[in-house]
Coordinates of C-alpha atoms and ligand atoms in Angstrom, one line a residue:
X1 CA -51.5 -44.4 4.3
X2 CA -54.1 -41.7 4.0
X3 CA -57.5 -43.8 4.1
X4 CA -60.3 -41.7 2.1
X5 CA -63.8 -43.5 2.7
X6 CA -66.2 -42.3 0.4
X7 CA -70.2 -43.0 0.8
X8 CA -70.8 -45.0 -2.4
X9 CA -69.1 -46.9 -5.7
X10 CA -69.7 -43.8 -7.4
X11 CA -68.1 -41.0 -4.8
X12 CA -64.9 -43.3 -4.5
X13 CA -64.6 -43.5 -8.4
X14 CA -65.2 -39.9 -8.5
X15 CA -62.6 -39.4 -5.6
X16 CA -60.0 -41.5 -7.8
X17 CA -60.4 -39.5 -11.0
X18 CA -60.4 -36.1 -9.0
X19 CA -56.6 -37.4 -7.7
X20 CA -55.4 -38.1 -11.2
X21 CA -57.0 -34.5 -12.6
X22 CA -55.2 -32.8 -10.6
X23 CA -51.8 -34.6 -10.8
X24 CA -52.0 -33.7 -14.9
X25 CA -53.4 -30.6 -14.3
X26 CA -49.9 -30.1 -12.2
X27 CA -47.5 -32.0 -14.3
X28 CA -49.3 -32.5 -17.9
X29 CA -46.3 -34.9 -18.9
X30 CA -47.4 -37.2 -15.9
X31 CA -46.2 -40.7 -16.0
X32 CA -49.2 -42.4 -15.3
X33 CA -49.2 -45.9 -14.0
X34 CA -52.1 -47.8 -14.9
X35 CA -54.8 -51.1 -14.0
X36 CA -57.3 -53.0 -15.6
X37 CA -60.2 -54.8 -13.9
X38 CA -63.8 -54.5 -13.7
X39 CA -63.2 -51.8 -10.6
X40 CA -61.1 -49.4 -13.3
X41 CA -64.3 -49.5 -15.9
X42 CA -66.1 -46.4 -14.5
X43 CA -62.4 -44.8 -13.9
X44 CA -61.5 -44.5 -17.3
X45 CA -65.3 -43.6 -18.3
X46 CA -65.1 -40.8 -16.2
X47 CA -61.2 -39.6 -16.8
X48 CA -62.7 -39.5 -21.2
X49 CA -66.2 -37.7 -20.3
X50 CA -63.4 -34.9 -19.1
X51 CA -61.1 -34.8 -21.3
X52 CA -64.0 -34.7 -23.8
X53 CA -65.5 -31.8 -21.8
X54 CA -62.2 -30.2 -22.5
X55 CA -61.4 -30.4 -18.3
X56 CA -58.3 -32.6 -18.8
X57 CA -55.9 -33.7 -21.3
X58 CA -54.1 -36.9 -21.5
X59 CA -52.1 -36.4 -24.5
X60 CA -49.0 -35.4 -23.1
X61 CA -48.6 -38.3 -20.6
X62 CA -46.6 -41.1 -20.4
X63 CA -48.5 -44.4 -19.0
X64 CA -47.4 -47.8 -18.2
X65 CA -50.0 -50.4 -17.5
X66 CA -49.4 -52.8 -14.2
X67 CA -49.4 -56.4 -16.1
X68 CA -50.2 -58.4 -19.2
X69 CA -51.4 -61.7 -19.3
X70 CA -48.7 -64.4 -20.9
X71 CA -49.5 -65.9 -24.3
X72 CA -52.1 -63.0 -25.6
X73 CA -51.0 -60.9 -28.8
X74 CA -52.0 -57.2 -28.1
X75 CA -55.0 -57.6 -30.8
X76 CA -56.7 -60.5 -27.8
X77 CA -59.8 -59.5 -27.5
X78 CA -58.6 -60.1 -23.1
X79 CA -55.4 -58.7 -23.7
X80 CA -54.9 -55.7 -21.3
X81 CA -54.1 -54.3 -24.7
X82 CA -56.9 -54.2 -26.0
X83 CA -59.1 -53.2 -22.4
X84 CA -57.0 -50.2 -22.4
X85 CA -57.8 -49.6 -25.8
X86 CA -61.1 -49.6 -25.8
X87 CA -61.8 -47.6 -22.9
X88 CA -59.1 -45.0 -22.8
X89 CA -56.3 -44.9 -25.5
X90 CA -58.9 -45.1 -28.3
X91 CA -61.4 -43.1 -27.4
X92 CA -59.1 -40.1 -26.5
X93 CA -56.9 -41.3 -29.9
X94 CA -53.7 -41.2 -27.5
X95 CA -50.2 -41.7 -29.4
X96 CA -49.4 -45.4 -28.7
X97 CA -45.9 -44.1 -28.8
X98 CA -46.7 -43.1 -25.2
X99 CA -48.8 -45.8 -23.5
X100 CA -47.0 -49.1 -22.8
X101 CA -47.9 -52.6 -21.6
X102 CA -45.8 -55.6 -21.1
X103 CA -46.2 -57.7 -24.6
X104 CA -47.0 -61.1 -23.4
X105 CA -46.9 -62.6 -26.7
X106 CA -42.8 -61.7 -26.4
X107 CA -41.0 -64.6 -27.3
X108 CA -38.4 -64.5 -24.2
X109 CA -41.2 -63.2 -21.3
X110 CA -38.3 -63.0 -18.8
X111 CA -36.6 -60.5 -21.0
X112 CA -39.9 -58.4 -21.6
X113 CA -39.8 -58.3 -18.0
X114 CA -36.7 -56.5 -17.1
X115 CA -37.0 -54.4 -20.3
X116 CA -40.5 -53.0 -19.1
X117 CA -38.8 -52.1 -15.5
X118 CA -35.8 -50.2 -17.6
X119 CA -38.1 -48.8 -19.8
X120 CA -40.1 -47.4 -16.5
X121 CA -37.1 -46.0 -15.2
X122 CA -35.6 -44.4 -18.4
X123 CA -39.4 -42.4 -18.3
X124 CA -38.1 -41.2 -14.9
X125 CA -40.5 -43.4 -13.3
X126 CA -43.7 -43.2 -12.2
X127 CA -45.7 -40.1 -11.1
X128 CA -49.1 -41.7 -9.8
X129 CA -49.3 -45.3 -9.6
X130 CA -53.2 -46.5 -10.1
X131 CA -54.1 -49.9 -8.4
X132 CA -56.8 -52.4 -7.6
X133 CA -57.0 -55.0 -5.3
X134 CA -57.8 -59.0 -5.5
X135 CA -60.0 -60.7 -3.3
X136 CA -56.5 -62.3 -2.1
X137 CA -54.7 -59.1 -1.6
X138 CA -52.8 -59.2 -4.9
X139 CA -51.8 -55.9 -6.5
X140 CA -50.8 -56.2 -10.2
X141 CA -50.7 -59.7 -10.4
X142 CA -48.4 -59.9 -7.4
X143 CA -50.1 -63.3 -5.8
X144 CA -49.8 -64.5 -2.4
X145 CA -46.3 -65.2 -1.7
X146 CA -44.7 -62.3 -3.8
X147 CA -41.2 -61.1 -2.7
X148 CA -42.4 -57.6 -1.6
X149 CA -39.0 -56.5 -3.1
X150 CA -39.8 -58.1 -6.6
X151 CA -39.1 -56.3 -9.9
X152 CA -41.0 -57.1 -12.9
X153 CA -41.0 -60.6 -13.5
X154 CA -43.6 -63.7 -15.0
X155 CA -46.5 -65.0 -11.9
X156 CA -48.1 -67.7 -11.7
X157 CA -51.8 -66.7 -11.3
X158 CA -53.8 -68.3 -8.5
X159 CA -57.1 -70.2 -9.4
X160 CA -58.7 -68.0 -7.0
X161 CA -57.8 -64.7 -9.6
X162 CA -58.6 -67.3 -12.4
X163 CA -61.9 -67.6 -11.3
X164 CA -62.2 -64.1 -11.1
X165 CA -61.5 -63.5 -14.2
X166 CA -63.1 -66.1 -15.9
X167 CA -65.9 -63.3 -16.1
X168 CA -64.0 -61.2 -18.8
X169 CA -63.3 -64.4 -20.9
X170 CA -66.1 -66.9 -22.9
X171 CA -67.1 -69.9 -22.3
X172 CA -64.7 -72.2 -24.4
X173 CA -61.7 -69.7 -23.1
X174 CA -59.5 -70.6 -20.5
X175 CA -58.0 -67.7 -18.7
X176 CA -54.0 -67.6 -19.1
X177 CA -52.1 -69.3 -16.3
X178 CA -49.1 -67.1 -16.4
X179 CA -49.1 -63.4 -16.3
X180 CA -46.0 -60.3 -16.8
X181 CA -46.6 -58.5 -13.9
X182 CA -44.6 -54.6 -12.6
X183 CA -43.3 -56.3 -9.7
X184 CA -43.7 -54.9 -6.1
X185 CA -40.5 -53.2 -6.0
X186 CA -41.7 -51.1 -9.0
X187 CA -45.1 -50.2 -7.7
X188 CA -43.2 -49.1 -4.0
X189 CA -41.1 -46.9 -6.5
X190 CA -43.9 -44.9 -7.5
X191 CA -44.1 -41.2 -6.5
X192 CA -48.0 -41.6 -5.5
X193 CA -50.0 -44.8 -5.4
X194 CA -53.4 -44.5 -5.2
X195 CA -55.4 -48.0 -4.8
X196 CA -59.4 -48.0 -5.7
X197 CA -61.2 -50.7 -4.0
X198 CA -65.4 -51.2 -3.9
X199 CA -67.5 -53.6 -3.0
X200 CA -67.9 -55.9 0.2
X201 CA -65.7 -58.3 -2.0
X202 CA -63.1 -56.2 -1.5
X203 CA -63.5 -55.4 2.8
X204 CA -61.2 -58.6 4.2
X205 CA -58.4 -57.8 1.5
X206 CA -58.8 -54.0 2.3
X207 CA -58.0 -54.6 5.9
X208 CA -55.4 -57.0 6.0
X209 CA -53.6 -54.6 3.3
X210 CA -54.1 -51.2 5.8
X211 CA -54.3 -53.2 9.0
X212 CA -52.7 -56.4 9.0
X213 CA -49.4 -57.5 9.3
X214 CA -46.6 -56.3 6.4
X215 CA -46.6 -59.6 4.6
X216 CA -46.4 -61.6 1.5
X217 CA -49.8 -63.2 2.4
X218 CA -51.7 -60.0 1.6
X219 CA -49.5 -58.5 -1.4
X220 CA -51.0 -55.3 -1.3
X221 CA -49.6 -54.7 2.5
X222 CA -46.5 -53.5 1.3
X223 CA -48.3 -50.7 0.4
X224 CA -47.4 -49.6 3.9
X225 CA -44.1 -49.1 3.2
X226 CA -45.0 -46.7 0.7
X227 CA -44.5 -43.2 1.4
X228 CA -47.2 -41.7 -0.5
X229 CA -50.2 -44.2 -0.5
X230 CA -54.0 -42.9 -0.6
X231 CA -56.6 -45.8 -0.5
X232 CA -60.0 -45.3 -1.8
X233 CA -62.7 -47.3 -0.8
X234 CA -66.3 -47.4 -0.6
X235 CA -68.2 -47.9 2.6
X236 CA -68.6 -51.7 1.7
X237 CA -65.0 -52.2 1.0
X238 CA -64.0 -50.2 4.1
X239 CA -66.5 -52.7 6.3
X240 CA -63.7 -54.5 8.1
X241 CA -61.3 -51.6 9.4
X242 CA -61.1 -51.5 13.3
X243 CA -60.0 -48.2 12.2
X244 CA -62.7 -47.0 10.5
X245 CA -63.7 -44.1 12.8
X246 CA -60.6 -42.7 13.1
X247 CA -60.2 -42.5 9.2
X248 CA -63.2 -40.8 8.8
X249 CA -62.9 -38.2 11.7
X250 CA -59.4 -37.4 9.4
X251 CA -60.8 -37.5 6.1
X252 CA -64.5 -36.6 6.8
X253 CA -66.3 -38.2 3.8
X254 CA -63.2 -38.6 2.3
X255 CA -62.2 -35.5 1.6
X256 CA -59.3 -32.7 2.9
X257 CA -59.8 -31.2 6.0
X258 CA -57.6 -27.8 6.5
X259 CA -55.3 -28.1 9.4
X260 CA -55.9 -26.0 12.7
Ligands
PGA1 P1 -61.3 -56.0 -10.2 O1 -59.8 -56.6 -10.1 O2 -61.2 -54.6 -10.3 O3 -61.8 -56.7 -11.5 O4 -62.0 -56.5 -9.0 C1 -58.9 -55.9 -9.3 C2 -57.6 -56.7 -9.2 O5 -57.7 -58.0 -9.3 O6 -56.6 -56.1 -9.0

Protein backbone atom coordinates (compact mmCIF):
# COMPACT_ATOMS: atom_id res chain seq x y z
CA UNK A 1 0.00 0.00 0.00
CA UNK A 2 1.60 3.36 -0.72
CA UNK A 3 0.15 5.59 2.31
CA UNK A 4 0.14 9.40 1.06
CA UNK A 5 -0.72 11.70 4.20
CA UNK A 6 -1.60 14.97 3.12
CA UNK A 7 -1.87 18.14 5.73
CA UNK A 8 -5.56 18.97 5.38
CA UNK A 9 -9.26 17.81 3.84
CA UNK A 10 -8.38 19.99 1.02
CA UNK A 11 -4.58 18.72 0.07
CA UNK A 12 -5.90 14.97 0.22
CA UNK A 13 -8.88 15.88 -2.15
CA UNK A 14 -6.45 17.67 -4.19
CA UNK A 15 -3.96 14.72 -4.02
CA UNK A 16 -7.01 12.33 -5.23
CA UNK A 17 -7.97 14.44 -8.28
CA UNK A 18 -4.15 15.01 -9.25
CA UNK A 19 -4.11 10.78 -9.39
CA UNK A 20 -7.03 10.55 -11.64
CA UNK A 21 -5.71 13.65 -14.02
CA UNK A 22 -2.98 12.03 -14.80
CA UNK A 23 -4.33 8.40 -15.28
CA UNK A 24 -6.79 10.23 -18.30
CA UNK A 25 -4.17 12.35 -19.24
CA UNK A 26 -2.29 8.83 -19.94
CA UNK A 27 -5.08 6.70 -21.13
CA UNK A 28 -8.10 9.23 -22.18
CA UNK A 29 -10.38 6.01 -22.66
CA UNK A 30 -9.77 5.22 -18.82
CA UNK A 31 -12.18 2.99 -17.19
CA UNK A 32 -12.92 4.85 -14.27
CA UNK A 33 -14.39 3.20 -11.25
CA UNK A 34 -16.36 5.39 -9.25
CA UNK A 35 -17.98 6.36 -5.33
CA UNK A 36 -20.53 8.33 -3.84
CA UNK A 37 -20.49 9.70 -0.32
CA UNK A 38 -20.20 12.90 1.34
CA UNK A 39 -16.13 12.36 1.17
CA UNK A 40 -16.39 12.26 -2.95
CA UNK A 41 -18.35 15.80 -3.02
CA UNK A 42 -15.27 18.13 -3.29
CA UNK A 43 -13.72 15.22 -5.73
CA UNK A 44 -15.99 15.58 -8.42
CA UNK A 45 -16.16 19.50 -7.77
CA UNK A 46 -12.71 19.73 -8.39
CA UNK A 47 -12.30 16.91 -11.33
CA UNK A 48 -15.43 19.63 -13.37
CA UNK A 49 -13.60 23.01 -12.33
CA UNK A 50 -10.79 21.20 -14.78
CA UNK A 51 -12.29 19.81 -17.18
CA UNK A 52 -14.04 23.26 -17.44
CA UNK A 53 -10.66 25.01 -17.35
CA UNK A 54 -9.98 22.81 -20.39
CA UNK A 55 -7.06 20.79 -18.08
CA UNK A 56 -8.89 17.38 -18.42
CA UNK A 57 -11.47 15.74 -20.39
CA UNK A 58 -13.78 12.99 -19.29
CA UNK A 59 -15.60 12.41 -22.36
CA UNK A 60 -13.88 9.57 -23.59
CA UNK A 61 -13.99 7.41 -20.39
CA UNK A 62 -15.73 4.56 -19.46
CA UNK A 63 -17.00 4.65 -15.62
CA UNK A 64 -18.67 2.24 -13.41
CA UNK A 65 -19.99 3.38 -10.14
CA UNK A 66 -19.24 1.00 -6.83
CA UNK A 67 -23.08 0.27 -5.70
CA UNK A 68 -26.71 1.27 -5.91
CA UNK A 69 -29.07 1.19 -3.29
CA UNK A 70 -32.04 -1.63 -3.82
CA UNK A 71 -35.53 -0.38 -4.61
CA UNK A 72 -34.58 3.37 -5.97
CA UNK A 73 -35.43 4.08 -9.80
CA UNK A 74 -32.40 6.06 -11.28
CA UNK A 75 -34.70 9.42 -11.18
CA UNK A 76 -34.57 8.94 -6.76
CA UNK A 77 -33.62 11.92 -5.72
CA UNK A 78 -30.86 9.34 -3.28
CA UNK A 79 -30.30 7.18 -6.00
CA UNK A 80 -26.50 7.03 -6.71
CA UNK A 81 -27.98 7.91 -10.02
CA UNK A 82 -28.90 10.82 -9.61
CA UNK A 83 -25.60 12.00 -7.02
CA UNK A 84 -23.51 11.11 -9.92
CA UNK A 85 -25.65 13.13 -12.05
CA UNK A 86 -25.65 16.07 -10.44
CA UNK A 87 -22.20 16.48 -9.61
CA UNK A 88 -20.30 14.95 -12.48
CA UNK A 89 -22.17 13.35 -15.50
CA UNK A 90 -24.44 16.43 -15.90
CA UNK A 91 -22.40 19.08 -15.42
CA UNK A 92 -19.68 17.83 -17.92
CA UNK A 93 -22.92 16.55 -20.20
CA UNK A 94 -21.05 13.01 -20.30
CA UNK A 95 -22.73 10.29 -22.82
CA UNK A 96 -24.72 8.07 -20.40
CA UNK A 97 -23.90 5.52 -22.88
CA UNK A 98 -20.61 5.46 -21.04
CA UNK A 99 -21.25 5.82 -17.25
CA UNK A 100 -22.94 2.86 -15.61
CA UNK A 101 -24.44 2.03 -12.15
CA UNK A 102 -26.16 -0.98 -10.91
CA UNK A 103 -30.15 -0.29 -11.51
CA UNK A 104 -31.55 -1.21 -8.20
CA UNK A 105 -34.99 -0.77 -9.34
CA UNK A 106 -34.09 -4.16 -11.61
CA UNK A 107 -36.78 -6.53 -11.21
CA UNK A 108 -34.30 -9.68 -10.59
CA UNK A 109 -31.41 -7.72 -8.37
CA UNK A 110 -29.36 -10.94 -8.28
CA UNK A 111 -29.30 -10.88 -12.06
CA UNK A 112 -28.31 -7.04 -12.23
CA UNK A 113 -25.60 -8.18 -10.13
CA UNK A 114 -23.64 -10.60 -12.23
CA UNK A 115 -24.61 -8.61 -15.40
CA UNK A 116 -22.85 -5.42 -13.89
CA UNK A 117 -19.59 -7.73 -13.08
CA UNK A 118 -19.70 -9.08 -16.97
CA UNK A 119 -20.37 -5.85 -18.12
CA UNK A 120 -17.06 -4.63 -16.11
CA UNK A 121 -15.13 -7.22 -17.57
CA UNK A 122 -16.40 -6.88 -21.25
CA UNK A 123 -15.01 -2.90 -20.67
CA UNK A 124 -11.62 -4.63 -20.01
CA UNK A 125 -12.03 -3.86 -16.53
CA UNK A 126 -11.14 -1.33 -14.46
CA UNK A 127 -8.22 1.22 -14.91
CA UNK A 128 -8.46 3.28 -11.44
CA UNK A 129 -10.74 2.09 -8.87
CA UNK A 130 -11.96 5.32 -6.61
CA UNK A 131 -13.06 4.31 -2.99
CA UNK A 132 -14.17 5.61 0.39
CA UNK A 133 -14.34 4.14 3.51
CA UNK A 134 -17.18 3.54 6.33
CA UNK A 135 -16.77 4.17 9.74
CA UNK A 136 -16.93 0.16 9.97
CA UNK A 137 -14.36 -0.53 7.36
CA UNK A 138 -16.82 -1.13 4.48
CA UNK A 139 -15.73 -0.35 0.90
CA UNK A 140 -18.66 -0.19 -1.60
CA UNK A 141 -21.19 -1.46 0.52
CA UNK A 142 -19.07 -4.54 1.41
CA UNK A 143 -20.19 -4.71 5.29
CA UNK A 144 -18.57 -6.44 8.05
CA UNK A 145 -18.48 -10.06 7.26
CA UNK A 146 -18.06 -9.71 3.32
CA UNK A 147 -16.34 -12.79 1.65
CA UNK A 148 -13.19 -10.83 0.61
CA UNK A 149 -13.52 -12.98 -2.64
CA UNK A 150 -17.11 -11.68 -3.34
CA UNK A 151 -18.32 -10.64 -6.87
CA UNK A 152 -21.06 -8.30 -7.29
CA UNK A 153 -23.89 -9.37 -5.33
CA UNK A 154 -27.08 -7.75 -3.10
CA UNK A 155 -25.81 -6.57 1.04
CA UNK A 156 -27.53 -6.18 3.57
CA UNK A 157 -26.62 -2.65 4.96
CA UNK A 158 -25.65 -2.39 8.63
CA UNK A 159 -27.65 0.13 10.80
CA UNK A 160 -24.44 1.59 11.60
CA UNK A 161 -24.07 2.82 7.54
CA UNK A 162 -27.90 3.45 7.81
CA UNK A 163 -27.42 5.90 10.26
CA UNK A 164 -24.79 7.31 8.27
CA UNK A 165 -26.71 7.89 5.65
CA UNK A 166 -29.69 8.93 7.07
CA UNK A 167 -28.00 12.42 6.47
CA UNK A 168 -28.50 12.42 2.58
CA UNK A 169 -32.17 11.25 3.04
CA UNK A 170 -35.40 13.46 4.74
CA UNK A 171 -37.04 13.10 7.46
CA UNK A 172 -40.09 10.87 6.55
CA UNK A 173 -37.40 8.66 4.30
CA UNK A 174 -36.09 5.63 5.52
CA UNK A 175 -32.74 4.75 3.99
CA UNK A 176 -32.94 1.33 1.84
CA UNK A 177 -32.04 -1.78 3.65
CA UNK A 178 -30.61 -3.59 0.84
CA UNK A 179 -27.98 -2.32 -1.49
CA UNK A 180 -26.19 -3.84 -5.23
CA UNK A 181 -22.84 -3.57 -4.40
CA UNK A 182 -19.25 -4.39 -6.98
CA UNK A 183 -18.21 -7.04 -4.71
CA UNK A 184 -14.70 -7.28 -3.26
CA UNK A 185 -13.37 -9.56 -5.84
CA UNK A 186 -14.14 -6.86 -8.43
CA UNK A 187 -12.61 -3.98 -6.57
CA UNK A 188 -9.15 -6.37 -6.01
CA UNK A 189 -9.44 -6.62 -9.85
CA UNK A 190 -8.82 -3.16 -10.46
CA UNK A 191 -5.60 -1.96 -12.11
CA UNK A 192 -5.20 0.99 -9.40
CA UNK A 193 -7.29 1.63 -6.37
CA UNK A 194 -7.06 4.67 -4.78
CA UNK A 195 -9.13 5.06 -1.42
CA UNK A 196 -9.82 8.83 -0.11
CA UNK A 197 -10.46 9.00 3.53
CA UNK A 198 -10.81 12.53 5.86
CA UNK A 199 -11.84 13.17 8.96
CA UNK A 200 -11.03 11.78 12.60
CA UNK A 201 -14.27 9.64 11.70
CA UNK A 202 -12.46 7.92 9.47
CA UNK A 203 -8.74 7.19 11.73
CA UNK A 204 -9.87 3.62 13.56
CA UNK A 205 -11.28 2.32 10.15
CA UNK A 206 -8.09 3.77 8.34
CA UNK A 207 -5.89 1.72 10.58
CA UNK A 208 -7.41 -1.46 10.89
CA UNK A 209 -7.74 -1.36 6.95
CA UNK A 210 -3.62 -0.48 6.49
CA UNK A 211 -2.62 -2.07 9.79
CA UNK A 212 -4.74 -4.56 11.04
CA UNK A 213 -5.27 -8.02 10.40
CA UNK A 214 -6.50 -9.11 6.63
CA UNK A 215 -10.11 -9.75 7.58
CA UNK A 216 -13.69 -9.63 6.91
CA UNK A 217 -14.21 -7.52 10.08
CA UNK A 218 -12.61 -4.43 8.39
CA UNK A 219 -13.74 -4.97 4.65
CA UNK A 220 -11.46 -2.52 3.32
CA UNK A 221 -8.34 -4.74 4.57
CA UNK A 222 -8.36 -6.65 1.64
CA UNK A 223 -7.11 -3.78 0.11
CA UNK A 224 -3.77 -5.28 1.13
CA UNK A 225 -3.92 -7.82 -1.20
CA UNK A 226 -4.12 -5.42 -3.79
CA UNK A 227 -1.18 -4.75 -5.87
CA UNK A 228 -1.59 -1.29 -6.71
CA UNK A 229 -3.35 0.48 -3.61
CA UNK A 230 -2.62 4.31 -2.79
CA UNK A 231 -4.48 5.53 0.32
CA UNK A 232 -5.14 9.10 0.85
CA UNK A 233 -5.89 10.46 4.00
CA UNK A 234 -5.82 13.55 5.82
CA UNK A 235 -3.86 14.04 9.09
CA UNK A 236 -7.13 13.36 11.09
CA UNK A 237 -7.90 10.25 9.33
CA UNK A 238 -4.27 9.13 9.43
CA UNK A 239 -4.39 9.76 13.52
CA UNK A 240 -4.26 6.05 14.49
CA UNK A 241 -1.32 4.56 12.24
CA UNK A 242 1.60 3.19 14.55
CA UNK A 243 3.06 3.70 11.22
CA UNK A 244 2.59 7.03 10.66
CA UNK A 245 6.23 8.26 10.65
CA UNK A 246 7.49 5.89 8.54
CA UNK A 247 4.77 6.87 5.87
CA UNK A 248 5.61 10.17 5.93
CA UNK A 249 9.49 9.94 5.88
CA UNK A 250 8.36 7.90 2.31
CA UNK A 251 5.89 10.06 1.04
CA UNK A 252 7.01 13.45 2.63
CA UNK A 253 3.66 15.42 2.62
CA UNK A 254 2.34 13.06 0.51
CA UNK A 255 4.00 13.44 -2.37
CA UNK A 256 6.84 11.46 -4.71
CA UNK A 257 10.18 11.49 -3.55
CA UNK A 258 12.87 10.62 -6.49
CA UNK A 259 14.76 7.58 -5.54
CA UNK A 260 18.61 7.82 -4.61
P1 LIG B 1 -18.70 9.13 3.22
O1 LIG B 1 -18.95 7.58 2.92
O2 LIG B 1 -17.76 9.61 2.19
O3 LIG B 1 -20.08 9.74 3.12
O4 LIG B 1 -18.12 9.18 4.59
C1 LIG B 1 -17.88 6.74 2.61
C2 LIG B 1 -18.36 5.32 2.58
O5 LIG B 1 -19.31 4.97 3.31
O6 LIG B 1 -17.78 4.51 1.83
Amino acid sequence: MKILILPDPAAAVARCVEIIAQTLTDNPQTVLGLATGGTMEPVYERLVERARAGEIALDEMTSFNLDEYVGLPPEHPQSYHTYMAERLFGPLGLDPARTHLPRGDAEDPAAEAARYDAAIAQAGGIDLQLLGIGGNGHIGFNEPSSSLASPTRVKTLTLATREANARFFGPDETVPRFAITMGIATILRSRHAVLLATGAKKAAAVAAMAEGPLSARCPASALQMHPRATIVLDTEAAADLELRQYYETVHPKGQEVPLG
